[in-house]
PDB file of C-alpha atoms in Angstrom:
ATOM      1  CA  MET A   4      -4.937  10.866   8.399  1.00  0.00           C
ATOM      2  CA  ALA A   5      -1.587  12.313   7.388  1.00  0.00           C
ATOM      3  CA  SER A   6       0.549  10.079   5.247  1.00  0.00           C
ATOM      4  CA  ASN A   7       4.067  10.480   3.926  1.00  0.00           C
ATOM      5  CA  SER A   8       3.757   7.557   1.531  1.00  0.00           C
ATOM      6  CA  THR A   9       4.559   8.073  -2.124  1.00  0.00           C
ATOM      7  CA  PHE A  10       3.174   6.402  -5.230  1.00  0.00           C
ATOM      8  CA  SER A  11       5.333   6.282  -8.360  1.00  0.00           C
ATOM      9  CA  VAL A  12       3.916   5.483 -11.802  1.00  0.00           C
ATOM     10  CA  LEU A  13       5.888   4.362 -14.847  1.00  0.00           C
ATOM     11  CA  GLY A  14       3.634   4.971 -17.841  1.00  0.00           C
ATOM     12  CA  ALA A  15       3.003   2.634 -20.764  1.00  0.00           C
ATOM     13  CA  ASP A  16       5.288   4.688 -23.034  1.00  0.00           C
ATOM     14  CA  LEU A  17       8.360   4.205 -20.791  1.00  0.00           C
ATOM     15  CA  LYS A  18      11.123   1.655 -21.382  1.00  0.00           C
ATOM     16  CA  ILE A  19      13.652   1.443 -18.563  1.00  0.00           C
ATOM     17  CA  LYS A  20      16.957  -0.432 -18.517  1.00  0.00           C
ATOM     18  CA  GLY A  21      18.360  -0.634 -15.013  1.00  0.00           C
ATOM     19  CA  ASP A  22      17.374  -1.574 -11.484  1.00  0.00           C
ATOM     20  CA  ILE A  23      14.538   0.224  -9.699  1.00  0.00           C
ATOM     21  CA  THR A  24      14.291   0.746  -5.948  1.00  0.00           C
ATOM     22  CA  ALA A  25      11.226   2.386  -4.416  1.00  0.00           C
ATOM     23  CA  SER A  26      10.628   2.566  -0.676  1.00  0.00           C
ATOM     24  CA  GLU A  27       6.861   2.759  -1.124  1.00  0.00           C
ATOM     25  CA  ASP A  28       4.366   1.977  -3.912  1.00  0.00           C
ATOM     26  CA  LEU A  29       5.252   1.489  -7.566  1.00  0.00           C
ATOM     27  CA  HIS A  30       2.852   1.104 -10.513  1.00  0.00           C
ATOM     28  CA  ILE A  31       4.411  -0.098 -13.773  1.00  0.00           C
ATOM     29  CA  ASP A  32       2.605   0.035 -17.111  1.00  0.00           C
ATOM     30  CA  GLY A  33       5.739   0.260 -19.243  1.00  0.00           C
ATOM     31  CA  SER A  34       8.658  -2.075 -19.785  1.00  0.00           C
ATOM     32  CA  VAL A  35      11.514  -2.650 -17.336  1.00  0.00           C
ATOM     33  CA  GLU A  36      14.735  -4.530 -17.968  1.00  0.00           C
ATOM     34  CA  GLY A  37      16.291  -4.800 -14.518  1.00  0.00           C
ATOM     35  CA  ASP A  38      15.571  -5.816 -10.945  1.00  0.00           C
ATOM     36  CA  ILE A  39      12.776  -4.181  -8.934  1.00  0.00           C
ATOM     37  CA  ASP A  40      12.754  -3.748  -5.157  1.00  0.00           C
ATOM     38  CA  CYS A  41       9.778  -1.908  -3.647  1.00  0.00           C
ATOM     39  CA  GLY A  42       7.131  -1.871  -0.946  1.00  0.00           C
ATOM     40  CA  THR A  43       4.083  -2.513  -3.126  1.00  0.00           C
ATOM     41  CA  LEU A  44       4.189  -3.299  -6.855  1.00  0.00           C
ATOM     42  CA  VAL A  45       1.204  -3.062  -9.184  1.00  0.00           C
ATOM     43  CA  GLN A  46       1.874  -4.218 -12.746  1.00  0.00           C
ATOM     44  CA  GLY A  47      -0.420  -3.316 -15.643  1.00  0.00           C
ATOM     45  CA  GLU A  48      -1.574  -5.858 -18.245  1.00  0.00           C
ATOM     46  CA  GLN A  49       0.606  -4.431 -21.052  1.00  0.00           C
ATOM     47  CA  SER A  50       3.705  -4.196 -18.854  1.00  0.00           C
ATOM     48  CA  ALA A  51       6.793  -6.394 -19.337  1.00  0.00           C
ATOM     49  CA  ILE A  52       9.408  -6.898 -16.623  1.00  0.00           C
ATOM     50  CA  THR A  53      12.653  -8.774 -17.270  1.00  0.00           C
ATOM     51  CA  GLY A  54      14.475  -9.169 -13.965  1.00  0.00           C
ATOM     52  CA  SER A  55      13.807 -10.202 -10.394  1.00  0.00           C
ATOM     53  CA  ILE A  56      11.063  -8.648  -8.266  1.00  0.00           C
ATOM     54  CA  SER A  57      11.247  -8.218  -4.504  1.00  0.00           C
ATOM     55  CA  ALA A  58       8.257  -6.594  -2.790  1.00  0.00           C
ATOM     56  CA  ASP A  59       6.186  -6.727   0.374  1.00  0.00           C
ATOM     57  CA  SER A  60       3.095  -6.909  -1.830  1.00  0.00           C
ATOM     58  CA  ALA A  61       2.822  -7.479  -5.586  1.00  0.00           C
ATOM     59  CA  ARG A  62      -0.180  -7.560  -7.948  1.00  0.00           C
ATOM     60  CA  LEU A  63       0.981  -8.811 -11.346  1.00  0.00           C
ATOM     61  CA  ALA A  64      -1.054  -8.586 -14.551  1.00  0.00           C
ATOM     62  CA  GLY A  65       1.580  -8.435 -17.308  1.00  0.00           C
ATOM     63  CA  THR A  66       4.651 -10.404 -18.377  1.00  0.00           C
ATOM     64  CA  VAL A  67       7.459 -11.177 -15.938  1.00  0.00           C
ATOM     65  CA  GLU A  68      10.672 -13.034 -16.787  1.00  0.00           C
ATOM     66  CA  GLY A  69      12.559 -13.504 -13.539  1.00  0.00           C
ATOM     67  CA  SER A  70      12.159 -14.617  -9.949  1.00  0.00           C
ATOM     68  CA  ILE A  71       9.537 -13.056  -7.680  1.00  0.00           C
ATOM     69  CA  THR A  72       9.745 -12.754  -3.902  1.00  0.00           C
ATOM     70  CA  ALA A  73       6.781 -11.229  -2.054  1.00  0.00           C
ATOM     71  CA  LYS A  74       5.017 -11.520   1.284  1.00  0.00           C
ATOM     72  CA  THR A  75       1.655 -11.123  -0.464  1.00  0.00           C
ATOM     73  CA  LEU A  76       1.407 -11.993  -4.156  1.00  0.00           C
ATOM     74  CA  VAL A  77      -1.615 -11.771  -6.456  1.00  0.00           C
ATOM     75  CA  VAL A  78      -1.230 -13.146  -9.995  1.00  0.00           C
ATOM     76  CA  LEU A  79      -4.061 -11.990 -12.261  1.00  0.00           C
ATOM     77  CA  LYS A  80      -5.406 -14.038 -15.192  1.00  0.00           C
ATOM     78  CA  SER A  81      -3.663 -11.807 -17.756  1.00  0.00           C
ATOM     79  CA  ALA A  82      -0.220 -12.493 -16.197  1.00  0.00           C
ATOM     80  CA  LYS A  83       2.473 -14.559 -17.902  1.00  0.00           C
ATOM     81  CA  ILE A  84       5.304 -15.385 -15.502  1.00  0.00           C
ATOM     82  CA  THR A  85       8.476 -17.311 -16.276  1.00  0.00           C
ATOM     83  CA  GLY A  86      10.548 -17.787 -13.131  1.00  0.00           C
ATOM     84  CA  ASP A  87      10.451 -19.062  -9.578  1.00  0.00           C
ATOM     85  CA  VAL A  88       7.958 -17.587  -7.121  1.00  0.00           C
ATOM     86  CA  PHE A  89       8.612 -17.231  -3.378  1.00  0.00           C
ATOM     87  CA  TYR A  90       5.703 -16.062  -1.234  1.00  0.00           C
ATOM     88  CA  ASP A  91       3.997 -16.024   2.153  1.00  0.00           C
ATOM     89  CA  THR A  92       0.460 -15.561   0.797  1.00  0.00           C
ATOM     90  CA  LEU A  93      -0.428 -16.347  -2.823  1.00  0.00           C
ATOM     91  CA  THR A  94      -3.568 -15.809  -4.916  1.00  0.00           C
ATOM     92  CA  ILE A  95      -3.713 -16.882  -8.563  1.00  0.00           C
ATOM     93  CA  GLU A  96      -6.632 -16.083 -10.837  1.00  0.00           C
ATOM     94  CA  GLN A  97      -7.822 -18.893 -13.063  1.00  0.00           C
ATOM     95  CA  GLY A  98      -6.147 -18.520 -16.467  1.00  0.00           C
ATOM     96  CA  ALA A  99      -2.840 -17.070 -15.262  1.00  0.00           C
ATOM     97  CA  CYS A 100       0.253 -18.649 -16.849  1.00  0.00           C
ATOM     98  CA  VAL A 101       3.220 -19.415 -14.595  1.00  0.00           C
ATOM     99  CA  GLU A 102       6.259 -21.460 -15.631  1.00  0.00           C
ATOM    100  CA  GLY A 103       8.523 -22.029 -12.643  1.00  0.00           C
ATOM    101  CA  LYS A 104       8.363 -23.379  -9.142  1.00  0.00           C
ATOM    102  CA  PHE A 105       6.364 -22.050  -6.210  1.00  0.00           C
ATOM    103  CA  ALA A 106       7.943 -22.119  -2.762  1.00  0.00           C
ATOM    104  CA  GLN A 107       7.178 -20.791   0.687  1.00  0.00           C
ATOM    105  CA  ARG A 108       9.615 -18.060   1.646  1.00  0.00           C
ATOM    106  CA  PRO A 109      12.335 -19.325   4.000  1.00  0.00           C
ATOM    107  CA  HIS A 110      11.546 -18.733   7.650  1.00  0.00           C
ATOM    108  CA  GLY A 111       8.273 -17.046   6.538  1.00  0.00           C
ATOM    109  CA  SER A 112       9.493 -13.492   7.057  1.00  0.00           C
ATOM    110  CA  ALA A 113       5.924 -12.515   7.910  1.00  0.00           C
ATOM    111  CA  LYS A 114       5.297 -11.184  11.399  1.00  0.00           C
ATOM    112  CA  LYS A 115       3.003 -14.110  12.275  1.00  0.00           C
ATOM    113  CA  ALA A 116       4.074 -17.728  12.222  1.00  0.00           C
ATOM    114  CA  ASP A 117       0.960 -18.706  10.270  1.00  0.00           C
ATOM    115  CA  GLU A 118       1.056 -21.225   7.453  1.00  0.00           C
ATOM    116  CA  PRO A 119       1.280 -19.664   3.965  1.00  0.00           C
ATOM    117  CA  VAL A 120      -2.058 -19.300   2.270  1.00  0.00           C
ATOM    118  CA  LEU A 121      -2.619 -20.451  -1.320  1.00  0.00           C
ATOM    119  CA  SER A 122      -5.957 -19.700  -2.936  1.00  0.00           C
ATOM    120  CA  LEU A 123      -7.416 -19.874  -6.440  1.00  0.00           C
ATOM    121  CA  ALA A 124      -9.415 -16.766  -7.348  1.00  0.00           C
ATOM    122  CA  ASN A 125     -12.500 -17.222  -9.540  1.00  0.00           C
TER     123      ASN A 125
END
């Protein structure tokens, strides 16, 4: 299957100040001070993001200080999030630390009109 999708990686040794926009997948192991807008975000355990995140899908394992908006959001047990979380589907591993409010995204921008799903991963 031919694919034109791209996958960008910001290594653990990178510190970025400024907003990041990626049309496809983004993996962040370093530190970002700015807003992130991408298709899919994967955050490493040692990563720190200060700014808002907007993504179709996000898998967070590090530190985030800022609001998060995602259709599908997975918060791993190593994550430490300070900020409000807006989602369609949410999974939180036991042990994750989140300080902020959780809310269903307005009008559920998902293609289906299903209820948002909240689950606790073991």
